Amino acid sequence: MEYEAVRRAPKGKDNKKKVSEGRAVQPIDGTLDRLEANSIENRPEIIELHDLSLQMQSLLYTEIARYLKPFDQNKIVPYTLHDTEVSIMVDISSSMTKLSKMKQMGAMVLATGISSILSSFGIRIYHYAFADRESIWKLTDSNHHNPQEDLIRLVDSLREGNRPGSCPLDAAITSHNEWALRQNNQEIQVAPNHLTIIISDFISAQVLDDDRDWSAENIGRYILISLNTEFNQELLELKKVPKELYENGLIPKFTPGNNISSLCIDPKELCSGFASTDTSKIPKILQEIIKKIITKTDQKHPVKQKSTSLAICAPVQDKAMFWANLTQSHEIKTKLSENEERTKTDFFVQIKPTSNFALAALNIIEKTILLQEPKNIETDNKWLQRQATGDNRIPFVGISRDVATTALTHSFVPNRAAGKEPSPSSGQLWIPGLRRFIQSGFTYPNLFLKKSRRNQKAYSITFVIDNTQRIFSPLNISHSVTTIASLINSVTLIPDGDEIVVDVIAASDGKANLLIHNIQVRLLSDWMLISDILRTADKIAGTESGLGIGIASALQLTSRRSGVGFGRRIIAFTDSIVTSENEVSTLRQTLLDCDASQIDVLGVGLGISPIQLPLLLPIALYAPNPVDLGNSIAVALGVSGVGSCGSIIARQLFSVVDEERLQNLKTLLCGKPEICPLLAKNIKERELSLDFFEQFGNTDLLYMKGTAQDASDNPLEEPYHDGAFEGFQVLVVCLYLGANEKDKQNLFKQNIFDNQCGAVLKRKGFNYKFVCSYGEGLIEITHKENDRCKYTQLWLFSSEGYGELPKEAGDKDTNKIVPFLEAAADFWRNGGGLFLFCDNHPYNFEANYLLANHFNFSHGGRSGVSAVRLGCNYRGLKQIQVSPTEAATKGSFNPILKLDAPGPAKQRSTLRPGLIHFSEGNTISFAVDEKDQPLTTAEQLWPFTPFAWTSENVDPPRPFILFFDPKIPSDSEAMYCSETCKGAKTSHGPIVLHGGFTSAFSEFGQDQTGMGRLVVSISCWLTRFEERVYASKIKSAPLLTTSPALTKQYSTKTFTGWRPKPVGGRPRHSILVLDGSGSMGGDPYSKLIVASNQYISTQSKAGGIISVVSFSGSARIIYERQNRQLGPNEGYDGDGTNFNVALQTAIPVAQRNPPQYECRILFFTDGCGTDATAECNQLASMGVRIDVVGFGSLDQSSLSKLVRCGGKVSIGQTMAEVAKIFEQIAATDDENQTK
């Protein structure tokens, strides 16, 4: 089928077949199912998959350990994996799941083995499931990283599977694209390298198209693992499929190179538990992975010297032993290789002098971790608060005893003369003994002290656990726990060791944690204490080795202890994988310091392959079988007479799978989804192909991709196809038609709408009804046709709110605003879309009334009334450009191309299609609160999302187009399908707020490919056509083009919420800009204050407010929006005259003008100043009138340059004349009523 699809497919303009085109896809969230981490690790699926992948895990772990050398070519340049992220993409198409259980299981095993090991090394793994076109599920929760949760999701994805088709090239492109998106996110740290591993059978048109070269795609580095398919040869020959396409396994065409690797493998091999490494392809796959993820530490930037301190660590306690059921949960079987059989080496021991040790001999620039001097260090007393336990079966007792008797007893020789011990019969009277005798009721026998017969063993032993998560991984935990527990307990069995003291340090990620400090060795005979040590170490384990900082911390503790014959030793447990340059350098310096201080350091290898141990510690041992721990320590401590022996040979683990177990595994792993029902439902019900959105428009323009991606101007071609929205109807309720526009009234008439915006709507397929009153709107929106409302969206153009309707209104009853707004709110609650148009204040009444009194939102975990209103007045007239980022910037709109779908549909378009820029409009409103204070933050704008910001030069920028796209609850999804909508539960529809309603009238035609296109695109967006088309496809039903009918009976009541209409215009906000320069000193300035106070008094009585700015060579605001009288000499500075700075200071005061006030400037001066044309023009653009009053013999023509918006120039020869001019201006009311 796939081959036939490729063979028949036509080629496009690029001479390529679209059927095999690779596309970046927005992954679907596959993490909606909430999983409990504690229950997942005990799931039988996880246990079995870990067991099945044991061999793969051990091989991969060993190969990684072999590559990760701590230094190279006499330099500390360790190899690392932390510079790479890995994405594992698994095919869940039908051929990979329901049609082949072996492929289904093989993909699970392969993904489990790879992700388990890589994540244990701290590599960030992202899991995905993919199938047919635009069907990719992201299984990793970016905010909560847990590989086992990802595997559970992957298991259920493969269980559900059965998707019809596979697009592995889409998966490769999407994986690389997702990593690139993470790189652009400044809030998270992303590795600089990325590797994609695709697991598939590659039965896909994207593979079978021989003209499709994957090397030419932008997919980064990737490894293709093809699971072989048993083809029907007769069918292939009948269809004349070329043998070269499948005879060596299905692999896409690519140019061989370092970025691409491909391997084919039989899925049966992956499910067998064990495969011979001589014939298996598994090692080759793992080697390819390692080559692409391991790099040398980046040396471009010098590594800063780090500082840390030794931290006290409280215990993590539990009544159950840490190792309880360890062997049952992690049963490990080993197989000796032929080399091991020949050498019969049971353990590895190395004994080298520090002076000749390669690491210590490196000549380097010091980059050690600075360890702060520990003060007042002591063990947290909770460590010694024991809990009772009834389980005394300890599996390590025999090993501990063997270590003590074979090695430690002979190595820890008596080194301090015998002291005194309590005695009941003779010696010196012992005062503490006498106290105990009295306290015991005269029964304590040991009242004397006498000299002991034996010399004592006085030693300090500090155990350092290189505490990475790897040592507690399923591969290593059994060996790590046995080795650590046995060795710590063994020191308690040393005879005459009462004066031995012990410390335990766990170190990782550059931090050393002190668990136990300076306790008597006898306390460690309590196995519960050792269990708590291991449990705590597991809890605080990190990803990066702490070997260097751990031993350095041990050195500091040990160096405090001294005395005659006092022995000091450090025993370090490590898996030998160190990838930090600082850590290696710290280890090197610490070894030298220990050698100089005569402190012995012994390294003990942990896990299945501590291969780099010989390079890290001069004296080291590794006992693969902990039973040999005693002998190996005896050799390492020089008490067996044997020198260095053996070499480290990695252990290989495996599982045995017979036919019976294989059948049981198929039942367990290939059954129905059990853990992630939401994910399984999404996979099952997702539409086969979502390219049907192309029926609505050119998807390159809808999502600004392809040919439109790099457009620098608005494309001439329209994004939405003509006729695409046939059957959809729009109700337009316009409550203002230019009554206050004077000579511009004709720009706001219905015929302008019909001929421009309306004509384009009809061309797209929309029908609309244009009405001019509440009553007409109410009739239309409540009208039923076939028990449905024929409209899917309502456009509402707001009025001034004075209780007046346009003369064109067919119903003059303004009280019908009450039922109309109630019906509009119910229409929205039923899923209808609302396009709420406002303009500069006061043309915003109905929209703001709805927002304040009728809308209750529930979004983002919040519920309630939004604070958002549209208000104020900004004179824009600029172009709004697409923003380079999603951050708010002035004069821009959001560049985002896709929104999260509100319901089950594939994706959601934005308001942007086909736009690079659009005209801002003339007088526009923007988001404010009820007190007209601008709203700019996400918190303030809730639940709305800003789409476009004004060009006003303010920070932060002010949004004037906003949208709200509420989620569709699952029980409301049926309302978008014509078959299921009857009786379906409804949910809220989308809303768009627009601060400039002239965009749908005169400005529509002036900027039809910009603002006009935006208005039409919003209309298309409000239909939620994605949800309607998706519903019609999955139900094979006609496209739903209506909304639920309004069933409520609406009554008309007297409305009392109208705004009071201003009498004689708005009250005035006067900004007095007063010249306080040196030439005004003395009597002139005093009289200026008198004239100003008279102006203030007159305007205050008229309801006005006052702001005062004084200027000379500089300027300052005396007060803002008050009415107080000025002091006798207030504002006088006696400097020069600078008009620029005066008006620059007045501009922000004018910008903060409340919209209910007319803003004016009264500018007074007695001289000539600097050119202020730019400032005056800016004030004029805001509609601020500037009157100028001069004093003395000034040139009127020079002052006329400052006048704006109908202002006048007046000159008084005396201050008495100036006072009269002030009084006249204060008493005159000639506000321009034009919007």
CSV table of C-alpha atoms in Angstrom, one decimal, residues 320-464:
chain,number,residue,atom,x,y,z
A,320,ALA,CA,12.5,-2.4,56.8
A,321,MET,CA,16.0,-3.2,55.9
A,322,PHE,CA,17.2,-1.3,52.8
A,323,TRP,CA,18.1,-4.6,51.1
A,324,ALA,CA,14.9,-6.4,51.9
A,325,ASN,CA,13.7,-8.4,48.9
A,326,LEU,CA,16.7,-7.1,46.9
A,327,THR,CA,17.6,-10.4,45.4
A,328,GLN,CA,14.0,-11.1,44.5
A,329,SER,CA,13.4,-7.7,42.9
A,330,HIS,CA,16.7,-7.6,41.1
A,331,GLU,CA,17.8,-11.1,40.4
A,332,ILE,CA,21.0,-11.0,38.5
A,333,LYS,CA,22.6,-13.9,36.7
A,334,THR,CA,26.1,-13.7,35.3
A,335,LYS,CA,27.9,-15.5,32.5
A,336,LEU,CA,31.6,-15.9,32.4
A,337,SER,CA,33.2,-15.0,29.1
A,338,GLU,CA,35.8,-17.3,27.5
A,339,ASN,CA,38.5,-14.9,28.6
A,340,GLU,CA,37.3,-15.2,32.2
A,341,GLU,CA,37.3,-19.0,32.0
A,342,ARG,CA,40.9,-19.0,30.8
A,343,THR,CA,42.3,-16.6,33.4
A,344,LYS,CA,40.2,-17.8,36.4
A,345,THR,CA,40.8,-14.4,37.9
A,346,ASP,CA,38.4,-13.9,40.8
A,347,PHE,CA,39.2,-10.3,41.6
A,348,PHE,CA,41.3,-7.3,40.7
A,349,VAL,CA,43.8,-5.5,42.9
A,350,GLN,CA,46.2,-2.7,42.1
A,351,ILE,CA,49.0,-1.5,44.4
A,352,LYS,CA,51.0,1.5,43.1
A,353,PRO,CA,52.9,4.2,44.8
A,354,THR,CA,51.2,7.6,44.6
A,355,SER,CA,54.4,9.3,43.4
A,356,ASN,CA,54.5,7.2,40.3
A,357,PHE,CA,50.7,7.1,39.7
A,358,ALA,CA,49.7,8.5,36.3
A,359,LEU,CA,46.9,10.8,37.6
A,360,ALA,CA,49.1,12.3,40.4
A,361,ALA,CA,51.9,12.9,37.9
A,362,LEU,CA,49.8,15.0,35.5
A,363,ASN,CA,51.1,18.5,35.1
A,364,ILE,CA,48.0,20.7,35.2
A,365,ILE,CA,46.7,24.1,36.1
A,366,GLU,CA,44.9,23.6,39.4
A,367,LYS,CA,41.1,23.6,39.1
A,368,THR,CA,40.2,21.9,42.3
A,369,ILE,CA,37.0,22.3,44.2
A,370,LEU,CA,37.7,24.5,47.3
A,371,LEU,CA,36.4,22.9,50.4
A,372,GLN,CA,35.6,25.2,53.2
A,373,GLU,CA,37.0,24.3,56.6
A,374,PRO,CA,34.4,22.3,58.5
A,375,LYS,CA,33.5,23.7,62.0
A,376,ASN,CA,31.6,22.0,64.8
A,377,ILE,CA,31.0,18.9,62.8
A,378,GLU,CA,29.2,16.1,64.6
A,379,THR,CA,26.8,13.3,63.7
A,380,ASP,CA,23.1,14.2,63.6
A,381,ASN,CA,21.8,12.5,66.7
A,382,LYS,CA,18.9,11.0,64.8
A,383,TRP,CA,21.3,8.5,63.3
A,384,LEU,CA,21.6,6.8,66.7
A,385,GLN,CA,17.9,6.8,67.5
A,386,ARG,CA,17.3,3.2,66.4
A,387,GLN,CA,14.0,1.6,65.4
A,388,ALA,CA,13.1,-1.9,66.5
A,389,THR,CA,13.1,-4.6,63.8
A,390,GLY,CA,12.1,-8.2,64.0
A,391,ASP,CA,14.1,-9.3,60.9
A,392,ASN,CA,17.6,-10.4,61.9
A,393,ARG,CA,18.4,-12.2,58.7
A,394,ILE,CA,21.3,-10.3,57.3
A,395,PRO,CA,22.7,-11.7,54.0
A,396,PHE,CA,26.1,-10.1,54.4
A,397,VAL,CA,27.2,-11.4,57.7
A,398,GLY,CA,29.4,-14.1,56.3
A,399,ILE,CA,31.2,-11.7,53.9
A,400,SER,CA,31.7,-9.2,56.7
A,401,ARG,CA,33.3,-11.9,59.0
A,402,ASP,CA,35.5,-13.1,56.1
A,403,VAL,CA,36.8,-9.5,55.4
A,404,ALA,CA,37.5,-9.0,59.1
A,405,THR,CA,39.3,-12.3,59.7
A,406,THR,CA,41.1,-12.5,56.3
A,407,ALA,CA,42.3,-8.9,55.9
A,408,LEU,CA,41.4,-6.3,58.5
A,409,THR,CA,42.5,-8.2,61.7
A,410,HIS,CA,46.0,-8.6,60.2
A,411,SER,CA,46.2,-5.1,58.7
A,412,PHE,CA,44.9,-3.2,61.7
A,413,VAL,CA,47.7,-4.0,64.2
A,414,PRO,CA,47.7,-2.7,67.7
A,415,ASN,CA,49.3,0.7,67.7
A,416,ARG,CA,48.6,2.2,71.1
A,417,ALA,CA,49.6,1.1,74.6
A,418,ALA,CA,47.0,-0.6,76.7
A,419,GLY,CA,44.9,1.7,78.7
A,420,LYS,CA,42.9,1.2,81.9
A,421,GLU,CA,39.7,-0.7,82.1
A,422,PRO,CA,37.0,-1.0,84.9
A,423,SER,CA,37.5,-3.8,87.4
A,424,PRO,CA,35.4,-5.1,90.4
A,425,SER,CA,38.4,-6.2,92.5
A,426,SER,CA,41.5,-4.0,92.5
A,427,GLY,CA,43.2,-0.9,91.1
A,428,GLN,CA,42.6,2.8,91.5
A,429,LEU,CA,39.2,3.9,92.8
A,430,TRP,CA,37.1,5.0,89.8
A,431,ILE,CA,34.9,8.0,90.6
A,432,PRO,CA,32.4,7.4,87.7
A,433,GLY,CA,32.2,3.8,88.8
A,434,LEU,CA,31.3,5.0,92.3
A,435,ARG,CA,28.5,7.2,91.0
A,436,ARG,CA,27.2,4.3,88.9
A,437,PHE,CA,27.4,2.1,92.1
A,438,ILE,CA,25.2,4.5,94.0
A,439,GLN,CA,22.8,5.1,91.1
A,440,SER,CA,22.4,1.4,90.5
A,441,GLY,CA,21.2,0.8,94.1
A,442,PHE,CA,24.7,-0.4,95.2
A,443,THR,CA,24.8,-3.2,92.6
A,444,TYR,CA,27.3,-1.9,90.0
A,445,PRO,CA,30.5,-3.9,90.6
A,446,ASN,CA,33.2,-2.0,88.7
A,447,LEU,CA,34.4,0.5,91.2
A,448,PHE,CA,38.1,0.4,90.2
A,449,LEU,CA,40.3,1.0,87.2
A,450,LYS,CA,43.2,-1.3,86.4
A,451,LYS,CA,45.6,-1.6,83.5
A,452,SER,CA,44.3,-3.6,80.5
A,453,ARG,CA,46.3,-6.7,79.5
A,454,ARG,CA,46.0,-5.9,75.7
A,455,ASN,CA,47.3,-3.1,73.6
A,456,GLN,CA,44.7,-1.2,71.7
A,457,LYS,CA,44.0,-0.5,68.0
A,458,ALA,CA,43.5,3.2,67.6
A,459,TYR,CA,42.4,4.0,64.0
A,460,SER,CA,40.3,6.4,62.1
A,461,ILE,CA,38.4,4.9,59.2
A,462,THR,CA,36.5,7.2,56.9
A,463,PHE,CA,34.2,5.6,54.3
A,464,VAL,CA,33.5,7.7,51.2
